[in-house]
Amino acid sequence: MKVNSTELQNNFGKYLMLAAREEIIITRNGTEIAKLSALSHVPAENDTESATIREEAEAYRYGGRKASYEEFLELSQNSEERYEYIDGEIYLLASPKTTHQRALVELFGLFYNWFQGKKCTPMVAPYDITLRRNPENINVVQPDIMVICDLEENLNENDYYMGVPSLVVEILSVGTRSKDLIKKLDLYMYCGVREYWIVNPLNKELSVYLFEDQNIIDNITYRKSETVQSFIFPGLSAELDQILK
């Protein structure tokens, strides 16, 4: 199946599920630029099989460098730069632009106020989140915003959080769009995140994904002056025009 990049972006959840059954070729201006395909992974003991999604395009691999988890730790602990480690590849996090930061400030302010007096705590990057597909596949990411409902129970001796956030937010940029839409969506879905917000300042859109049992249960893309609604936190909402001014 072939689909243009705009259609894929607007209906990503649908094509993510279709990719488990057939190969999706992504085009831009009639030129093939990427491919979505389902890859079987080798499950750990007592692990269930699932599909991971790979986009086989040079732009997707750009910035990723293969390394062991130990190499990643050595690099990140001895550098002032920010890095993520996803499925054995290291990604340098570039300094965010103004549009990104404006959306981040608006959305985190809303989350901070809404969760006051509630069990769950919103946190903002930079803040490492360690996610494991299995004991050998360790990933470290820095979502723009994360909502954590088990903070105190999962702090290690070095004061790092080692649990799984209930909700994560990523704000897209040109450089991170493919990683956030493909790699991170699959990682969050597989590792137990319940809800994923993808903010797209480029198109003035916000997509919300609901995950359960390593599957997308529901997803909605909000546009223009619509009000974004959380699936898992009833009453948590956001005016899109306020977030993406």
mmCIF file of C-alpha atoms in Angstrom:
data_model
loop_
_atom_site.group_PDB
_atom_site.id
_atom_site.type_symbol
_atom_site.label_atom_id
_atom_site.label_comp_id
_atom_site.label_asym_id
_atom_site.label_seq_id
_atom_site.Cartn_x
_atom_site.Cartn_y
_atom_site.Cartn_z
ATOM 1 C CA MET A 1 0.000 0.000 0.000
ATOM 2 C CA LYS A 2 1.175 3.541 -0.771
ATOM 3 C CA VAL A 3 0.144 6.604 1.214
ATOM 4 C CA ASN A 4 1.340 10.198 1.094
ATOM 5 C CA SER A 5 3.028 11.694 4.147
ATOM 6 C CA THR A 6 0.167 14.104 4.917
ATOM 7 C CA GLU A 7 -2.415 11.319 4.961
ATOM 8 C CA LEU A 8 -0.132 9.198 7.165
ATOM 9 C CA GLN A 9 0.377 12.024 9.634
ATOM 10 C CA ASN A 10 -3.350 12.767 9.881
ATOM 11 C CA ASN A 11 -4.335 9.109 10.353
ATOM 12 C CA PHE A 12 -1.240 7.581 11.872
ATOM 13 C CA GLY A 13 -3.019 5.202 14.211
ATOM 14 C CA LYS A 14 -4.881 3.557 11.347
ATOM 15 C CA TYR A 15 -1.749 3.004 9.284
ATOM 16 C CA LEU A 16 0.247 1.803 12.292
ATOM 17 C CA MET A 17 -2.255 -1.025 12.729
ATOM 18 C CA LEU A 18 -2.367 -1.734 8.972
ATOM 19 C CA ALA A 19 1.421 -2.029 8.953
ATOM 20 C CA ALA A 20 1.106 -5.174 11.082
ATOM 21 C CA ARG A 21 -0.571 -6.841 8.071
ATOM 22 C CA GLU A 22 1.058 -5.238 5.031
ATOM 23 C CA GLU A 23 3.901 -2.971 4.049
ATOM 24 C CA ILE A 24 3.096 0.753 3.922
ATOM 25 C CA ILE A 25 5.109 2.858 1.443
ATOM 26 C CA ILE A 26 5.162 6.556 2.340
ATOM 27 C CA THR A 27 5.453 9.117 -0.451
ATOM 28 C CA ARG A 28 6.036 12.856 -0.651
ATOM 29 C CA ASN A 29 5.309 14.676 -3.933
ATOM 30 C CA GLY A 30 5.071 11.299 -5.629
ATOM 31 C CA THR A 31 8.499 10.114 -4.417
ATOM 32 C CA GLU A 32 8.880 7.149 -2.073
ATOM 33 C CA ILE A 33 10.634 8.362 1.091
ATOM 34 C CA ALA A 34 10.023 5.740 3.770
ATOM 35 C CA LYS A 35 8.489 2.399 4.612
ATOM 36 C CA LEU A 36 6.448 1.097 7.552
ATOM 37 C CA SER A 37 6.673 -2.619 8.138
ATOM 38 C CA ALA A 38 5.928 -4.981 11.011
ATOM 39 C CA LEU A 39 8.891 -6.878 12.447
ATOM 40 C CA SER A 40 8.568 -9.821 14.801
ATOM 41 C CA HIS A 41 10.780 -9.528 17.848
ATOM 42 C CA VAL A 42 12.217 -12.357 19.888
ATOM 43 C CA PRO A 43 10.223 -12.347 23.127
ATOM 44 C CA ALA A 44 11.805 -12.659 26.519
ATOM 45 C CA GLU A 45 10.777 -15.492 28.777
ATOM 46 C CA ASN A 46 7.065 -15.206 29.656
ATOM 47 C CA ASP A 47 6.811 -12.297 27.211
ATOM 48 C CA THR A 48 4.055 -12.197 24.590
ATOM 49 C CA GLU A 49 4.786 -11.622 20.937
ATOM 50 C CA SER A 50 4.087 -8.204 19.474
ATOM 51 C CA ALA A 51 4.961 -6.190 16.399
ATOM 52 C CA THR A 52 7.415 -3.327 16.285
ATOM 53 C CA ILE A 53 7.324 -0.711 13.610
ATOM 54 C CA ARG A 54 10.347 0.365 11.605
ATOM 55 C CA GLU A 55 10.623 3.257 9.191
ATOM 56 C CA GLU A 56 13.438 2.345 6.823
ATOM 57 C CA ALA A 57 14.458 5.785 5.633
ATOM 58 C CA GLU A 58 17.791 7.572 5.935
ATOM 59 C CA ALA A 59 16.125 10.567 7.557
ATOM 60 C CA TYR A 60 14.806 8.271 10.281
ATOM 61 C CA ARG A 61 18.191 6.756 11.088
ATOM 62 C CA TYR A 62 19.951 10.131 10.971
ATOM 63 C CA GLY A 63 21.417 10.977 14.361
ATOM 64 C CA GLY A 64 21.200 7.416 15.662
ATOM 65 C CA ARG A 65 24.425 5.611 16.548
ATOM 66 C CA LYS A 66 24.569 1.956 17.548
ATOM 67 C CA ALA A 67 25.961 1.420 21.023
ATOM 68 C CA SER A 68 25.585 -0.758 24.078
ATOM 69 C CA TYR A 69 23.629 0.444 27.105
ATOM 70 C CA GLU A 70 26.894 0.702 29.046
ATOM 71 C CA GLU A 71 28.389 2.906 26.301
ATOM 72 C CA PHE A 72 25.311 5.104 26.408
ATOM 73 C CA LEU A 73 25.600 5.513 30.187
ATOM 74 C CA GLU A 74 29.271 6.450 29.930
ATOM 75 C CA LEU A 75 28.541 8.999 27.221
ATOM 76 C CA SER A 76 25.539 10.589 28.930
ATOM 77 C CA GLN A 77 27.168 10.741 32.366
ATOM 78 C CA ASN A 78 30.280 12.466 31.035
ATOM 79 C CA SER A 79 28.635 15.013 28.781
ATOM 80 C CA GLU A 80 26.571 18.146 29.174
ATOM 81 C CA GLU A 81 24.603 17.222 26.059
ATOM 82 C CA ARG A 82 21.229 15.467 26.299
ATOM 83 C CA TYR A 83 20.855 12.015 24.760
ATOM 84 C CA GLU A 84 18.198 9.348 24.333
ATOM 85 C CA TYR A 85 18.844 5.635 23.900
ATOM 86 C CA ILE A 86 16.233 3.734 21.898
ATOM 87 C CA ASP A 87 16.543 0.116 20.740
ATOM 88 C CA GLY A 88 20.335 0.193 20.815
ATOM 89 C CA GLU A 89 20.798 3.598 19.163
ATOM 90 C CA ILE A 90 21.920 6.884 20.708
ATOM 91 C CA TYR A 91 20.196 10.121 19.690
ATOM 92 C CA LEU A 92 21.488 13.595 20.473
ATOM 93 C CA LEU A 93 18.703 15.949 21.576
ATOM 94 C CA ALA A 94 19.081 19.314 19.875
ATOM 95 C CA SER A 95 18.136 22.565 21.566
ATOM 96 C CA PRO A 96 14.385 23.153 21.084
ATOM 97 C CA LYS A 97 13.089 26.112 19.086
ATOM 98 C CA THR A 98 10.756 28.850 20.280
ATOM 99 C CA THR A 99 7.562 27.274 18.907
ATOM 100 C CA HIS A 100 8.356 24.054 20.756
ATOM 101 C CA GLN A 101 9.013 25.856 24.042
ATOM 102 C CA ARG A 102 5.862 27.956 23.841
ATOM 103 C CA ALA A 103 3.747 24.824 23.425
ATOM 104 C CA LEU A 104 5.668 23.127 26.248
ATOM 105 C CA VAL A 105 5.124 26.020 28.670
ATOM 106 C CA GLU A 106 1.404 26.284 27.904
ATOM 107 C CA LEU A 107 0.750 22.565 28.204
ATOM 108 C CA PHE A 108 2.873 21.982 31.299
ATOM 109 C CA GLY A 109 1.226 24.955 33.033
ATOM 110 C CA LEU A 110 -2.170 23.434 32.326
ATOM 111 C CA PHE A 111 -1.055 19.997 33.578
ATOM 112 C CA TYR A 112 0.578 21.480 36.679
ATOM 113 C CA ASN A 113 -2.598 23.299 37.700
ATOM 114 C CA TRP A 114 -4.959 20.408 36.892
ATOM 115 C CA PHE A 115 -2.973 17.822 38.879
ATOM 116 C CA GLN A 116 -2.652 19.977 41.999
ATOM 117 C CA GLY A 117 -3.930 17.955 44.974
ATOM 118 C CA LYS A 118 -4.153 14.751 42.920
ATOM 119 C CA LYS A 119 -2.109 11.570 43.215
ATOM 120 C CA CYS A 120 -0.324 11.915 39.890
ATOM 121 C CA THR A 121 2.542 14.340 39.274
ATOM 122 C CA PRO A 122 3.421 16.045 35.966
ATOM 123 C CA MET A 123 7.148 16.320 35.245
ATOM 124 C CA VAL A 124 8.957 18.187 32.481
ATOM 125 C CA ALA A 125 12.128 17.479 30.494
ATOM 126 C CA PRO A 126 14.979 17.026 31.019
ATOM 127 C CA TYR A 127 14.029 13.982 33.082
ATOM 128 C CA ASP A 128 15.191 10.468 32.201
ATOM 129 C CA ILE A 129 12.599 7.738 31.794
ATOM 130 C CA THR A 130 13.993 4.192 31.634
ATOM 131 C CA LEU A 131 11.806 1.716 29.741
ATOM 132 C CA ARG A 132 12.483 -1.986 29.230
ATOM 133 C CA ARG A 133 11.122 -4.084 26.387
ATOM 134 C CA ASN A 134 12.808 -7.014 28.128
ATOM 135 C CA PRO A 135 15.710 -7.350 30.620
ATOM 136 C CA GLU A 136 18.276 -6.939 27.827
ATOM 137 C CA ASN A 137 16.549 -4.170 25.859
ATOM 138 C CA ILE A 138 16.857 -1.056 28.029
ATOM 139 C CA ASN A 139 15.793 2.339 26.668
ATOM 140 C CA VAL A 140 16.235 5.829 28.114
ATOM 141 C CA VAL A 141 14.091 8.670 26.814
ATOM 142 C CA GLN A 142 13.273 12.236 27.815
ATOM 143 C CA PRO A 143 9.638 13.007 26.937
ATOM 144 C CA ASP A 144 8.752 16.692 26.894
ATOM 145 C CA ILE A 145 6.112 16.109 29.594
ATOM 146 C CA MET A 146 5.203 13.007 31.572
ATOM 147 C CA VAL A 147 2.494 12.325 34.136
ATOM 148 C CA ILE A 148 3.674 9.913 36.837
ATOM 149 C CA CYS A 149 1.257 8.215 39.240
ATOM 150 C CA ASP A 150 3.720 5.993 41.133
ATOM 151 C CA LEU A 151 6.611 8.376 41.753
ATOM 152 C CA GLU A 152 7.488 7.616 45.368
ATOM 153 C CA GLU A 153 7.213 3.856 44.898
ATOM 154 C CA ASN A 154 9.696 3.842 42.033
ATOM 155 C CA LEU A 155 12.550 6.140 43.065
ATOM 156 C CA ASN A 156 15.885 4.326 43.270
ATOM 157 C CA GLU A 157 18.728 5.043 45.688
ATOM 158 C CA ASN A 158 20.071 7.762 43.375
ATOM 159 C CA ASP A 159 16.694 9.574 43.250
ATOM 160 C CA TYR A 160 15.965 8.484 39.674
ATOM 161 C CA TYR A 161 12.455 7.391 38.697
ATOM 162 C CA MET A 162 12.419 3.810 37.370
ATOM 163 C CA GLY A 163 8.718 3.245 36.719
ATOM 164 C CA VAL A 164 6.479 3.830 33.710
ATOM 165 C CA PRO A 165 4.573 7.129 33.321
ATOM 166 C CA SER A 166 0.827 6.930 32.776
ATOM 167 C CA LEU A 167 0.846 9.680 30.157
ATOM 168 C CA VAL A 168 3.631 11.141 28.040
ATOM 169 C CA VAL A 169 3.723 14.142 25.718
ATOM 170 C CA GLU A 170 6.090 14.743 22.822
ATOM 171 C CA ILE A 171 6.166 18.030 20.905
ATOM 172 C CA LEU A 172 7.295 17.452 17.337
ATOM 173 C CA SER A 173 9.987 19.294 15.465
ATOM 174 C CA VAL A 174 11.339 18.696 11.977
ATOM 175 C CA GLY A 175 14.324 16.836 13.405
ATOM 176 C CA THR A 176 12.407 14.614 15.852
ATOM 177 C CA ARG A 177 9.160 14.009 13.965
ATOM 178 C CA SER A 178 9.990 10.545 12.640
ATOM 179 C CA LYS A 179 11.444 9.364 15.957
ATOM 180 C CA ASP A 180 8.441 10.597 17.961
ATOM 181 C CA LEU A 181 5.819 9.302 15.507
ATOM 182 C CA ILE A 182 7.330 5.874 14.935
ATOM 183 C CA LYS A 183 10.023 4.741 17.359
ATOM 184 C CA LYS A 184 8.664 6.367 20.494
ATOM 185 C CA LEU A 185 5.044 5.502 19.795
ATOM 186 C CA ASP A 186 5.999 1.843 19.509
ATOM 187 C CA LEU A 187 8.243 2.019 22.591
ATOM 188 C CA TYR A 188 5.611 3.682 24.774
ATOM 189 C CA MET A 189 2.886 1.328 23.575
ATOM 190 C CA TYR A 190 5.028 -1.751 24.214
ATOM 191 C CA CYS A 191 6.378 -0.715 27.627
ATOM 192 C CA GLY A 192 3.112 0.125 29.380
ATOM 193 C CA VAL A 193 2.472 3.848 28.898
ATOM 194 C CA ARG A 194 -1.310 4.249 28.837
ATOM 195 C CA GLU A 195 -1.721 7.508 26.919
ATOM 196 C CA TYR A 196 0.479 9.366 24.421
ATOM 197 C CA TRP A 197 -0.026 12.961 23.280
ATOM 198 C CA ILE A 198 1.772 14.056 20.100
ATOM 199 C CA VAL A 199 1.754 17.824 19.647
ATOM 200 C CA ASN A 200 2.415 18.997 16.093
ATOM 201 C CA PRO A 201 3.113 22.754 15.970
ATOM 202 C CA LEU A 202 3.847 22.499 12.243
ATOM 203 C CA ASN A 203 0.283 21.450 11.380
ATOM 204 C CA LYS A 204 -1.433 22.915 14.462
ATOM 205 C CA GLU A 205 -2.646 19.461 15.507
ATOM 206 C CA LEU A 206 -2.569 17.272 18.611
ATOM 207 C CA SER A 207 -3.079 13.512 18.485
ATOM 208 C CA VAL A 208 -3.993 11.441 21.551
ATOM 209 C CA TYR A 209 -3.363 7.682 21.606
ATOM 210 C CA LEU A 210 -4.808 5.242 24.127
ATOM 211 C CA PHE A 211 -2.747 2.074 24.669
ATOM 212 C CA GLU A 212 -3.742 -1.210 26.263
ATOM 213 C CA ASP A 213 -2.088 -4.643 26.120
ATOM 214 C CA GLN A 214 0.554 -3.346 23.666
ATOM 215 C CA ASN A 215 -2.077 -2.158 21.203
ATOM 216 C CA ILE A 216 -3.656 1.125 20.149
ATOM 217 C CA ILE A 217 -7.180 0.990 21.542
ATOM 218 C CA ASP A 218 -8.253 4.435 20.376
ATOM 219 C CA ASN A 219 -6.802 7.613 18.930
ATOM 220 C CA ILE A 220 -8.121 11.076 18.094
ATOM 221 C CA THR A 221 -6.466 13.953 16.241
ATOM 222 C CA TYR A 222 -7.609 17.427 17.279
ATOM 223 C CA ARG A 223 -7.316 20.443 14.966
ATOM 224 C CA LYS A 224 -7.858 24.215 14.910
ATOM 225 C CA SER A 225 -10.035 25.440 17.805
ATOM 226 C CA GLU A 226 -10.996 22.001 19.158
ATOM 227 C CA THR A 227 -10.682 20.958 22.799
ATOM 228 C CA VAL A 228 -8.291 18.090 23.517
ATOM 229 C CA GLN A 229 -9.606 15.471 25.962
ATOM 230 C CA SER A 230 -7.623 12.878 27.886
ATOM 231 C CA PHE A 231 -8.792 9.264 27.691
ATOM 232 C CA ILE A 232 -7.471 8.182 31.103
ATOM 233 C CA PHE A 233 -7.913 11.362 33.138
ATOM 234 C CA PRO A 234 -11.579 12.425 32.904
ATOM 235 C CA GLY A 235 -11.827 16.200 32.986
ATOM 236 C CA LEU A 236 -8.274 16.855 31.793
ATOM 237 C CA SER A 237 -8.675 18.975 28.676
ATOM 238 C CA ALA A 238 -6.793 21.614 26.728
ATOM 239 C CA GLU A 239 -7.807 24.261 24.212
ATOM 240 C CA LEU A 240 -5.680 23.627 21.138
ATOM 241 C CA ASP A 241 -5.612 27.321 20.187
ATOM 242 C CA GLN A 242 -4.130 28.080 23.608
ATOM 243 C CA ILE A 243 -1.384 25.476 23.272
ATOM 244 C CA LEU A 244 -0.450 26.237 19.660
ATOM 245 C CA LYS A 245 -0.692 30.000 19.427
#
